[in-house]
Coordinates of C-alpha atoms in Angstrom, one line a residue:
X503 CA -29.0 31.4 5.2
X504 CA -28.0 31.1 1.5
X505 CA -24.3 30.2 0.5
X506 CA -22.4 28.3 -1.9
X507 CA -22.1 24.6 -1.6
X508 CA -18.2 25.2 -1.3
X509 CA -18.8 27.5 1.7
X510 CA -21.1 24.9 3.3
X511 CA -18.5 22.2 2.8
X512 CA -15.8 24.4 4.3
X513 CA -18.0 25.1 7.5
X514 CA -19.0 21.3 7.5
X515 CA -15.3 20.4 7.7
X516 CA -14.8 23.0 10.4
X517 CA -17.7 21.8 12.4
X518 CA -16.1 18.3 12.4
X519 CA -13.0 19.7 14.0
X520 CA -10.8 19.2 10.9
X521 CA -7.8 21.5 11.3
X522 CA -5.4 20.1 8.7
X523 CA -6.1 18.9 5.1
X524 CA -3.6 17.4 2.6
X525 CA -3.7 18.1 -1.0
X526 CA -2.3 18.4 -4.5
X527 CA -4.3 21.4 -6.1
X528 CA -6.8 20.4 -8.9
X529 CA -9.1 22.5 -10.9
X530 CA -12.1 20.1 -10.1
X531 CA -12.4 21.5 -6.6
X532 CA -11.3 25.1 -6.9
X533 CA -14.7 26.0 -5.4
X534 CA -13.7 24.5 -2.1
X535 CA -10.1 25.7 -2.0
X536 CA -11.5 29.2 -2.4
X537 CA -14.1 28.7 0.4
X538 CA -11.3 27.3 2.6
X539 CA -9.3 30.6 2.3
X540 CA -12.0 32.3 4.7
X541 CA -11.7 29.7 7.2
X542 CA -8.6 30.3 9.4
X543 CA -9.2 27.3 11.7
X544 CA -8.3 24.9 8.8
X545 CA -4.6 24.6 7.2
X546 CA -4.4 23.5 3.7
X547 CA -1.0 21.6 3.4
X548 CA -0.1 21.6 -0.3
X549 CA 2.1 18.4 -1.2
X550 CA 4.2 17.3 -4.2
X551 CA 2.2 14.1 -5.1
X552 CA -1.0 12.5 -4.3
X553 CA 0.6 9.4 -2.9
X554 CA 2.4 11.6 -0.4
X555 CA -0.5 13.6 0.5
X556 CA -2.5 10.4 1.0
X557 CA 0.3 8.9 3.1
X558 CA 0.1 12.3 5.4
X559 CA -3.7 11.9 5.7
X560 CA -3.3 8.2 6.8
X561 CA -0.5 9.3 9.3
X562 CA -2.7 12.2 10.5
X563 CA -5.6 9.9 11.2
X564 CA -3.4 7.8 13.4
X565 CA -2.1 10.6 15.5
X566 CA -5.2 12.6 16.0
X567 CA -7.1 10.6 18.7
X568 CA -9.3 8.4 16.4
X569 CA -10.5 11.5 14.2
X570 CA -10.0 11.1 10.5
X571 CA -7.2 12.5 8.5
X572 CA -8.5 14.3 5.4
X573 CA -7.2 14.1 1.8
X574 CA -8.5 16.4 -0.9
X575 CA -7.5 15.2 -4.4
X576 CA -8.7 16.0 -8.0
X577 CA -10.6 13.5 -10.2
X578 CA -8.8 10.8 -12.5
X579 CA -5.1 10.8 -12.3
X580 CA -5.2 12.8 -8.9
X581 CA -7.3 9.9 -7.3
X582 CA -5.2 7.3 -9.1
X583 CA -1.9 8.6 -7.7
X584 CA -3.5 8.5 -4.1
X585 CA -4.8 4.9 -4.4
X586 CA -1.8 3.5 -2.4
X587 CA -3.1 5.5 0.7
X588 CA -6.7 4.3 0.5
X589 CA -5.1 0.5 0.3
X590 CA -3.1 1.5 3.4
X591 CA -5.9 3.1 5.4
X592 CA -8.4 0.1 4.4
X593 CA -6.1 -2.7 5.5
X594 CA -4.8 -0.7 8.6
X595 CA -8.2 0.3 9.9
X596 CA -7.2 4.0 9.9
X597 CA -9.9 6.6 9.6
X598 CA -9.6 8.9 6.5
X599 CA -12.1 11.2 4.7
X600 CA -10.9 11.7 1.2
X601 CA -12.9 14.7 -0.9
X602 CA -12.5 13.8 -4.5
X603 CA -13.4 16.3 -7.6
X604 CA -15.6 14.8 -10.3
X605 CA -16.3 16.2 -13.9
X606 CA -19.5 18.4 -14.1
X607 CA -22.8 16.6 -13.7
X608 CA -24.1 17.5 -17.3
X609 CA -21.2 15.4 -18.6
X610 CA -21.7 12.3 -16.6
X611 CA -21.3 9.3 -18.7
X612 CA -19.9 10.9 -21.6
X613 CA -16.1 9.9 -20.7
X614 CA -15.4 13.3 -20.0
X615 CA -11.8 14.4 -19.2
X616 CA -10.6 12.4 -16.3
X617 CA -14.0 11.0 -15.7
X618 CA -14.2 7.8 -13.8
X619 CA -16.9 5.7 -12.0
X620 CA -15.4 6.0 -8.4
X621 CA -18.0 3.6 -6.8
X622 CA -16.5 0.7 -9.1
X623 CA -12.9 2.0 -8.6
X624 CA -13.0 2.4 -4.8
X625 CA -15.3 -0.4 -3.8
X626 CA -12.7 -2.5 -2.4
X627 CA -10.5 -0.1 -0.7
X628 CA -13.1 2.0 1.1
X629 CA -15.9 1.7 3.6
X630 CA -18.1 3.7 1.6
X631 CA -18.2 5.9 -1.6
X632 CA -20.6 8.8 -1.1
X633 CA -21.6 10.7 -4.4
X634 CA -23.0 14.3 -4.0
X635 CA -25.1 15.3 -6.8
X636 CA -27.6 17.6 -5.1
X637 CA -26.4 20.8 -3.3
X638 CA -28.8 19.9 -0.2
X639 CA -26.8 16.8 0.5
X640 CA -23.4 18.1 0.6
X641 CA -23.0 18.8 4.3
X642 CA -25.0 15.7 5.2
X643 CA -22.5 13.7 3.1
X644 CA -19.6 15.2 5.0
X645 CA -21.4 14.1 8.3
X646 CA -21.9 10.7 7.1
X647 CA -18.3 10.2 5.7
X648 CA -16.7 11.1 9.3
X649 CA -19.3 8.9 10.9
X650 CA -18.5 5.9 8.8
X651 CA -14.7 6.6 8.8
X652 CA -14.5 6.8 12.6
X653 CA -16.8 4.2 13.7
X654 CA -16.5 0.3 14.1
X655 CA -13.6 -1.0 12.1
X656 CA -12.3 2.5 11.1
X657 CA -11.1 3.1 7.5
X658 CA -11.4 5.4 4.5
X659 CA -14.4 7.0 3.0
X660 CA -14.6 8.9 -0.3
X661 CA -17.0 11.8 -1.0
X662 CA -17.3 12.5 -4.7
X663 CA -18.1 16.2 -5.5
X664 CA -18.7 17.3 -9.1
X665 CA -16.8 20.6 -10.2
X666 CA -20.0 22.5 -10.9
X667 CA -21.4 21.9 -7.6
X668 CA -19.3 24.1 -5.6
X669 CA -20.7 27.3 -6.9
X670 CA -24.1 26.4 -6.5
X671 CA -26.2 28.6 -4.0
X672 CA -28.0 26.4 -1.1
X673 CA -29.9 27.3 2.0
X674 CA -29.5 23.7 3.4
X675 CA -28.6 23.7 7.1
X676 CA -25.1 22.7 8.2
X677 CA -25.4 18.7 9.2
X678 CA -23.8 18.4 12.8
X679 CA -21.2 15.8 13.8
X680 CA -22.7 12.5 14.6
X681 CA -22.2 11.1 18.2
X682 CA -19.7 8.2 17.8
X683 CA -21.5 4.8 18.7
X684 CA -19.4 2.2 20.3
X685 CA -19.9 -1.6 21.0
X686 CA -19.5 -2.7 24.4
X687 CA -18.8 -6.0 26.3
X688 CA -21.5 -7.6 28.5
X689 CA -20.8 -8.4 32.1
X690 CA -21.0 -12.0 31.2
X691 CA -18.3 -11.5 28.5
X692 CA -16.1 -9.9 31.2
X693 CA -16.7 -12.7 33.6
X694 CA -15.7 -15.2 31.1
X695 CA -12.6 -13.6 30.0
X696 CA -11.4 -13.2 33.6
X697 CA -12.1 -16.5 34.3
X698 CA -10.2 -17.9 31.3
X699 CA -7.2 -15.4 31.9
X700 CA -7.1 -16.8 35.5
X701 CA -7.2 -20.5 34.7
X702 CA -4.5 -20.2 32.0
X703 CA -0.9 -21.0 32.9
X704 CA 0.6 -19.6 29.9
X705 CA -1.5 -16.7 28.4
X706 CA -0.3 -14.5 25.7
X707 CA -1.6 -11.0 24.9
X708 CA -1.5 -9.5 21.4
X709 CA -1.7 -5.5 21.5
X710 CA -2.9 -4.1 18.2
X711 CA -4.1 -1.2 16.1
X712 CA -7.5 -0.6 17.8
X713 CA -5.6 -0.3 21.1
X714 CA -3.2 2.1 19.5
X715 CA -6.0 4.3 18.2
X716 CA -7.1 4.8 21.9
X717 CA -4.1 6.6 22.9
X718 CA -1.5 6.9 25.7
X719 CA -4.0 6.2 28.6
X720 CA -4.9 2.7 26.9
X721 CA -1.3 1.8 26.7
X722 CA -0.8 2.8 30.4
X723 CA -3.7 0.9 31.7
X724 CA -2.3 -2.3 29.6
X725 CA 0.7 -2.1 31.4
X726 CA -1.1 -1.9 34.7
X727 CA -3.1 -4.9 33.7
X728 CA 0.0 -6.9 32.6
X729 CA 1.7 -6.2 36.1
X730 CA -1.3 -7.0 38.2
X731 CA -2.5 -10.1 36.4
X732 CA 1.0 -11.4 35.4
X733 CA 0.5 -11.2 31.6
X734 CA 2.9 -11.1 28.7
X735 CA 2.4 -8.5 26.3
X736 CA 3.3 -8.8 22.4
X737 CA 2.8 -5.6 20.5
X738 CA 1.9 -6.7 16.9
X739 CA 3.2 -5.9 13.6
X740 CA 3.8 -2.1 13.1
X741 CA 2.5 -1.2 16.8
X742 CA 5.8 -1.6 18.7
X743 CA 5.1 1.6 20.7
X744 CA 2.2 0.0 22.7
X745 CA 4.4 -1.5 25.3
X746 CA 7.8 -0.8 26.7
X747 CA 10.0 -3.3 25.1
X748 CA 12.2 -3.2 28.3
X749 CA 9.3 -3.8 30.8
X750 CA 9.5 -7.2 32.3
X751 CA 6.3 -8.2 30.9
X752 CA 7.1 -7.5 27.4
X753 CA 6.8 -10.8 25.6
X754 CA 8.4 -10.2 22.4
X755 CA 7.4 -8.4 19.2
X756 CA 4.8 -10.0 17.2
X757 CA 5.5 -8.8 13.6
X758 CA 6.6 -10.5 10.3
X759 CA 8.7 -13.6 10.6
X760 CA 9.3 -13.8 14.3
X761 CA 12.5 -15.5 15.3
X762 CA 12.2 -19.2 15.7
X763 CA 13.2 -19.5 19.3
X764 CA 10.7 -16.9 20.3
X765 CA 7.8 -18.1 18.2
X766 CA 8.5 -21.7 19.4
X767 CA 8.2 -20.5 22.9
X768 CA 5.1 -18.3 22.2
X769 CA 3.4 -21.5 20.7
X770 CA 3.6 -23.1 24.1
X771 CA 0.8 -20.6 25.1
X772 CA -2.4 -22.3 26.4
X773 CA -4.6 -18.9 25.8
X774 CA -4.2 -16.1 23.3
X775 CA -6.0 -12.8 23.7
X776 CA -6.0 -10.6 20.6
X777 CA -6.7 -7.2 22.3
X778 CA -7.5 -4.7 19.5
X779 CA -5.5 -6.9 17.0
X780 CA -7.5 -7.4 13.9
X781 CA -5.6 -10.4 13.2
X782 CA -3.9 -10.8 9.8
X783 CA -1.4 -13.0 8.0
X784 CA 1.4 -11.1 9.1
X785 CA 0.6 -11.1 12.7
X786 CA -0.5 -14.8 12.8
X787 CA 2.7 -15.9 10.8
X788 CA 0.8 -16.8 7.6
X789 CA -2.3 -17.9 9.4
X790 CA -0.2 -20.5 11.5
X791 CA -0.5 -19.2 15.0
X792 CA -3.3 -19.1 15.6
X793 CA -4.2 -21.5 12.6
X794 CA -7.0 -20.5 10.6
X795 CA -10.0 -20.9 10.6
X796 CA -9.7 -23.1 13.9
X797 CA -7.1 -22.0 16.3
X798 CA -4.9 -24.5 17.9
X799 CA -5.4 -22.8 21.2
X800 CA -8.3 -21.1 23.0
X801 CA -8.7 -17.7 21.4
X802 CA -10.3 -14.4 22.8
X803 CA -10.8 -11.8 20.2
X804 CA -11.5 -8.0 21.1
X805 CA -12.2 -5.8 18.3
X806 CA -14.7 -2.8 18.2
X807 CA -16.7 -4.1 15.4
X808 CA -18.8 -7.5 15.5
X809 CA -18.5 -7.9 11.7
X810 CA -14.7 -8.6 12.2
X811 CA -14.8 -10.9 15.0
X812 CA -15.3 -14.5 13.9
X813 CA -14.7 -13.2 10.1
X814 CA -11.5 -15.4 9.6
X815 CA -11.1 -17.3 12.9
X816 CA -13.5 -19.1 15.0
X817 CA -12.8 -17.7 18.7
X818 CA -13.8 -19.2 21.8
X819 CA -14.9 -15.7 23.2
X820 CA -15.5 -12.8 20.8
X821 CA -16.0 -9.5 22.5
X822 CA -17.1 -6.4 20.1
X823 CA -15.8 -3.6 22.1
X824 CA -13.3 -1.0 22.8
X825 CA -10.1 -2.8 24.0
X826 CA -9.4 0.0 26.4
X827 CA -12.9 -0.6 27.9
X828 CA -12.2 -4.2 28.3
X829 CA -8.9 -3.3 29.9
X830 CA -10.7 -1.0 32.3
X831 CA -13.3 -3.7 33.1
X832 CA -10.5 -6.3 34.1
X833 CA -8.8 -3.7 36.3
X834 CA -12.0 -3.0 38.2
X835 CA -11.7 -6.5 39.4
X836 CA -9.6 -8.1 42.0
X837 CA -6.4 -9.4 40.2
X838 CA -6.1 -13.3 40.4
X839 CA -3.2 -14.8 42.1
X840 CA -0.4 -15.1 39.8
X841 CA 1.2 -18.7 40.0
X842 CA 5.0 -19.4 39.9
X843 CA 4.3 -21.3 36.6
X844 CA 2.9 -18.1 35.1
X845 CA 5.6 -15.8 36.5
X846 CA 8.4 -18.2 34.9
X847 CA 6.4 -18.1 31.6
X848 CA 6.5 -14.4 31.2
X849 CA 9.9 -14.2 32.4
X850 CA 11.2 -16.8 30.0
X851 CA 9.6 -14.9 27.0
X852 CA 11.1 -11.7 28.1
X853 CA 14.5 -13.2 28.6
X854 CA 14.5 -14.5 24.9
X855 CA 13.2 -11.1 23.9
X856 CA 16.0 -9.3 25.5
X857 CA 18.7 -11.6 24.3
X858 CA 17.4 -10.9 20.6
X859 CA 17.6 -7.1 21.3
X860 CA 21.2 -7.1 22.3
X861 CA 23.0 -4.4 20.4
X862 CA 25.2 -6.9 18.7
X863 CA 26.2 -7.2 14.8
X864 CA 28.9 -8.5 12.7
X865 CA 31.5 -6.5 10.4
X866 CA 30.2 -6.0 6.9
X867 CA 32.8 -5.3 4.1
X868 CA 30.4 -3.9 1.3
X869 CA 28.9 -1.1 3.5
X870 CA 27.8 -0.2 7.0
X871 CA 25.7 -2.8 8.7
X872 CA 22.5 -0.8 9.4
X873 CA 22.4 -2.2 12.9
X874 CA 25.1 0.3 14.1
X875 CA 23.0 3.2 12.7
X876 CA 19.8 2.1 14.4
X877 CA 21.4 1.5 17.5
X878 CA 23.1 4.9 17.4
X879 CA 19.7 6.6 16.8
X880 CA 18.3 4.7 19.8
X881 CA 20.6 6.8 21.9
X882 CA 19.0 10.2 20.6
X883 CA 15.3 9.3 20.4
X884 CA 13.2 11.4 22.8
X885 CA 10.3 9.7 24.9
X886 CA 7.7 11.3 22.7
X887 CA 9.4 10.9 19.4
X888 CA 7.6 9.9 16.3
X889 CA 9.5 7.1 14.3
X890 CA 8.2 6.3 10.8
X891 CA 9.4 3.6 8.6
X892 CA 9.1 2.7 4.9
X893 CA 8.7 -0.7 3.6
X894 CA 11.8 -3.1 3.3
X895 CA 14.2 -5.3 5.1
X896 CA 15.9 -2.3 6.6
X897 CA 12.9 -2.0 8.8
X898 CA 13.8 -5.2 10.5
X899 CA 16.6 -3.4 12.2
X900 CA 14.3 -1.0 13.9
X901 CA 12.2 -3.8 15.5
X902 CA 15.3 -5.6 16.6
X903 CA 17.3 -2.8 18.0
X904 CA 15.1 0.3 18.9
X905 CA 13.6 0.5 22.3
X906 CA 10.1 1.6 21.5
X907 CA 7.9 2.7 24.4
X908 CA 4.4 4.5 24.8
X909 CA 4.4 8.0 24.4
X910 CA 6.1 7.6 21.3
X911 CA 4.5 7.2 17.9
X912 CA 5.3 4.6 15.3
X913 CA 3.9 5.2 11.8
X914 CA 4.0 3.1 8.8
X915 CA 2.0 1.2 6.2
X916 CA 1.0 -2.1 7.8
X917 CA 0.4 -3.5 4.2
X918 CA 4.0 -2.8 3.3
X919 CA 3.4 -0.1 0.8
X920 CA 6.7 1.6 -0.1
X921 CA 6.7 5.4 0.0
X922 CA 5.1 6.0 3.3
X923 CA 8.2 6.7 5.3
X924 CA 9.0 10.3 4.5
X925 CA 5.5 11.9 4.1
X926 CA 4.4 10.3 7.3
X927 CA 7.3 11.9 8.9
X928 CA 6.4 15.2 7.5
X929 CA 2.8 14.8 8.7
X930 CA 4.2 14.0 12.3
X931 CA 6.0 17.4 12.3
X932 CA 3.0 19.1 11.3
X933 CA 0.7 17.4 13.7
X934 CA 3.4 17.3 16.6
X935 CA 5.3 20.8 16.1
X936 CA 8.6 20.9 18.0
X937 CA 8.7 17.1 18.6
X938 CA 11.1 14.6 16.9
X939 CA 10.3 12.9 13.8
X940 CA 12.5 10.4 12.4
X941 CA 11.8 8.6 9.2
X942 CA 13.8 5.4 8.2
X943 CA 13.4 4.5 4.5
X944 CA 15.1 2.5 1.8
X945 CA 16.8 3.8 -1.3
X946 CA 14.0 2.5 -3.4
X947 CA 11.2 4.2 -1.3
X948 CA 13.1 7.4 -0.9
X949 CA 12.6 8.2 -4.6
X950 CA 8.9 7.3 -4.5
X951 CA 7.8 10.0 -2.1
X952 CA 11.1 11.5 -0.8
X953 CA 10.2 14.8 -2.5
X954 CA 7.7 15.7 0.2
X955 CA 10.9 16.9 1.8
X956 CA 9.9 20.0 -0.2
X957 CA 6.8 20.1 1.8
X958 CA 8.6 20.0 4.9
X959 CA 10.7 22.9 3.7
X960 CA 7.5 24.9 2.6
X961 CA 5.9 24.5 6.2
X962 CA 9.3 25.0 7.9
X963 CA 9.3 21.7 9.7
X964 CA 12.4 19.5 10.4
X965 CA 12.0 15.7 10.2
X966 CA 15.0 13.4 10.1
X967 CA 15.2 11.2 7.3
X968 CA 17.7 8.2 7.4
X969 CA 18.3 6.5 4.1
X970 CA 19.5 2.8 3.9
X971 CA 21.0 2.8 0.3
X972 CA 22.1 -0.7 -0.3
X973 CA 21.8 -0.2 -4.1
X974 CA 19.0 -2.7 -4.5
X975 CA 15.3 -3.6 -3.7
X976 CA 16.9 -5.5 -0.7
X977 CA 13.7 -7.5 0.3
X978 CA 13.1 -8.7 -3.1
X979 CA 16.6 -9.6 -3.4
X980 CA 16.2 -11.6 -0.3
X981 CA 13.1 -13.4 -1.5
X982 CA 14.9 -14.1 -4.8
X983 CA 17.7 -16.1 -2.8
X984 CA 15.6 -18.1 -0.5
X985 CA 13.1 -19.1 -3.2
X986 CA 15.7 -19.7 -6.0
X987 CA 19.0 -20.5 -4.2
X988 CA 22.2 -19.9 -6.3
X989 CA 20.5 -18.3 -9.2
X990 CA 21.2 -14.6 -10.3
X991 CA 18.8 -11.8 -9.4
X992 CA 20.7 -8.5 -9.8
X993 CA 18.9 -7.7 -13.1
X994 CA 15.6 -7.9 -11.3
X995 CA 16.6 -5.8 -8.2
X996 CA 19.6 -3.5 -8.7
X997 CA 19.2 0.4 -8.4
X998 CA 21.3 3.4 -9.5
X999 CA 20.8 6.1 -7.0
X1000 CA 22.0 9.7 -6.6
X1001 CA 24.0 11.1 -3.8
X1002 CA 21.2 11.5 -1.4
X1003 CA 23.0 13.9 0.7
X1004 CA 23.7 16.2 -2.2
X1005 CA 20.0 15.7 -3.1
X1006 CA 18.8 16.8 0.3
X1007 CA 21.0 19.9 0.0
X1008 CA 19.3 20.9 -3.2
X1009 CA 16.1 21.3 -1.3
X1010 CA 17.7 23.6 1.2
X1011 CA 17.9 20.4 3.7
X1012 CA 21.0 19.3 5.6
X1013 CA 22.8 16.4 3.8
X1014 CA 24.9 14.1 5.8
X1015 CA 26.7 10.8 4.5
X1016 CA 27.8 7.9 6.6
X1017 CA 30.1 5.5 4.4
X1018 CA 31.8 3.6 7.0
X1019 CA 30.8 2.4 10.6
X1020 CA 33.5 4.8 12.2
X1021 CA 31.5 7.8 10.9
X1022 CA 28.1 6.6 12.5
X1023 CA 28.2 8.3 16.1
X1024 CA 29.4 11.5 14.6
X1025 CA 27.0 11.6 11.7
X1026 CA 23.8 10.7 13.9
X1027 CA 24.8 13.1 16.5
X1028 CA 25.1 15.9 13.8
X1029 CA 21.8 15.0 12.4
X1030 CA 20.0 15.3 15.7
X1031 CA 21.7 18.7 16.3
X1032 CA 19.9 20.3 13.3
X1033 CA 16.6 21.9 14.5
X1034 CA 15.7 24.4 11.7
X1035 CA 15.4 22.3 8.6
X1036 CA 15.0 18.7 7.3
X1037 CA 17.8 16.5 7.5
X1038 CA 18.8 13.5 5.1
X1039 CA 21.3 10.9 6.4
X1040 CA 22.6 9.0 3.5
X1041 CA 23.9 5.6 4.9
X1042 CA 25.9 3.6 2.3
X1043 CA 24.5 0.4 3.8
X1044 CA 25.5 -3.1 3.3
X1045 CA 23.6 -5.3 0.8
X1046 CA 25.2 -8.6 2.2
X1047 CA 23.3 -7.9 5.4
X1048 CA 20.0 -8.6 4.1
X1049 CA 18.1 -7.9 7.1
X1050 CA 18.5 -7.9 10.8
X1051 CA 18.3 -11.6 10.8
X1052 CA 19.8 -12.7 7.5
X1053 CA 23.2 -12.6 5.6
X1054 CA 23.4 -13.2 1.9
X1055 CA 24.4 -16.6 1.2
X1056 CA 23.6 -17.7 4.7
X1057 CA 20.6 -19.0 6.7
X1058 CA 18.3 -17.0 8.7
X1059 CA 19.9 -16.3 12.1

C-alpha cells in the first residue's frame, strides 16, 4: 500500500507504542505533524523551548517502563536548544528517540539554512545517529532507533529526516518493533555472588538507575532480599526512591558528598555490590569509594550491558544482566544465616542515616532556611507522588529531609543540568494524570525553563513548583567560598529576580509567597490544596544556609 513517508513514520511510531511526543513546532518536519493529526493514539505536546521539550522526553523515558521518550525538533537552532537533554539522557542511561528535521536532500553540503552535520554534532551524546535519505528506510530507521535506545545501556538515539522526504510516496512495509534482547547471569555467576554475600561481614549494596528502570516490582523484591539476606541498601545519586528511607535496612544515601561520618562507616565495608548502578564520579565520591581503577574492596558490578562492566573499574565479579533478574535469582535460593556482626553493621549504618535525617535546622536571618519548607512538604507528599528537582544546592535539603519510598518517582538530571525541574514535573503530570507532581527549583533554573508552566496551562495540568530564591547561583557561590576563602564572589554569582508569585499569576497559575518561617505551614498547605492549575511557591530563602550541610563562612557540618 502506497502512502507518504510522513504517514509511514506516524504509523511506525504508533506501532512502537508511542502515545506522547514532545516538540517545538518547526517547518522542517511539517509533513510528519500533518500525518500525526490522523493518528488519534499519539498526543503531540507543544512546548515553549526545545530544552524544556527535551527534558520532558527524558522524564517520560524514565516513567514509561523502560520505553523511550520521544522528542521532535527542527534542524539547526531547534536541535541546538535541545542538546542539554541529549547530554542528560546519555549520561543518565535514559532511553530517548529524537526525530530531527534536516534540510532538503538536494541542498546537502551547501550550508543551507540551518544545515548541520548531525553525525558530528551528536556523536558524543547519542548511542547512534541514523540518517534517513531513502523513503524505503524510514520505518526501518524508527524500529532500529527504538531498539538501540531501549537495549543494553539505554540512551538517546537520533533519527535525521530531510524536509522533502515526508511527502514522498512509498510502498515500503511498516517495520515491526524488534524484540528486546537482554543479557543474563549464568548459574555460576549467581553461585559466586551468593557465596561472596554470605561470606561478607559488612556488605554494602548500591541500588542505581538500571534498577529504577525496572519499576516498582524490582524495588519491592530488593526490599525482600535486603530483609532475608541482612543487607544494607544505599540508593545512589538521584535514585532516592528505590528504597524506603525509614526501612531498617536503609544504609544511607550514596549521592554527591556523603556526610563524613556516614561515609567513614560505609568505607568499613568488606564487599560492595553495585546493583544496577553504572558507577560514576558522583556515586564513587570522585573515584575514591571504590577507588578507580582498582577498588580497595571486593566489587561486584551488575549492569545490563557487558560493555559497561569493567570499563572504569576492575570488578571481582562482573555480571551483565538485568539487576531485577539477579535479585530474583538470589531470592530463589535459601537465605544464608545472618550473623550478629552483620545485624550490627546494618543497624549502625541506619542509625547514622536516621540521625542525619532528623528534622532539625538552625534559624537564619537573611531568609527562610529551606529545610523548614522541605520538611513541611514532606507532610503532604502522597505515596505515589512524583518529585522533581533542578540542579543546585537547594536539592541537598531534599535528600536530607524528604522521606523517599518506592511507589514515588524522583526525576532530575543526574549530570546536574539546570532547567530540568519544571519541565520534568510537567511531563509527570501528563504521564501520571491526577497524581501529585512537585518540583523543587532554584531561582537560576526557574528562569531557564520555567516558562514550561505555560505548557502545563495549555494541557490543564497542575504541578506544584517550589522556588528557592536565594538571589544567587548558590552552588557556585559555595564552591567559590570553599576554593578561595575570604575572597569576594558576589559579582560572579548574584541574580536579580522577579516576584515569582506575580510571574506565576501572569500565566494563570496560583502564586504564593513565603517570606518567613512563620508562613511556611500555611503557604505549603495552600499550595497542596490547589488542584485545578499549576502553583508556584516563591520561597525567599536564606543565602547564608548554602546547603543542607553548610553555612556561609563556616565548615561543612
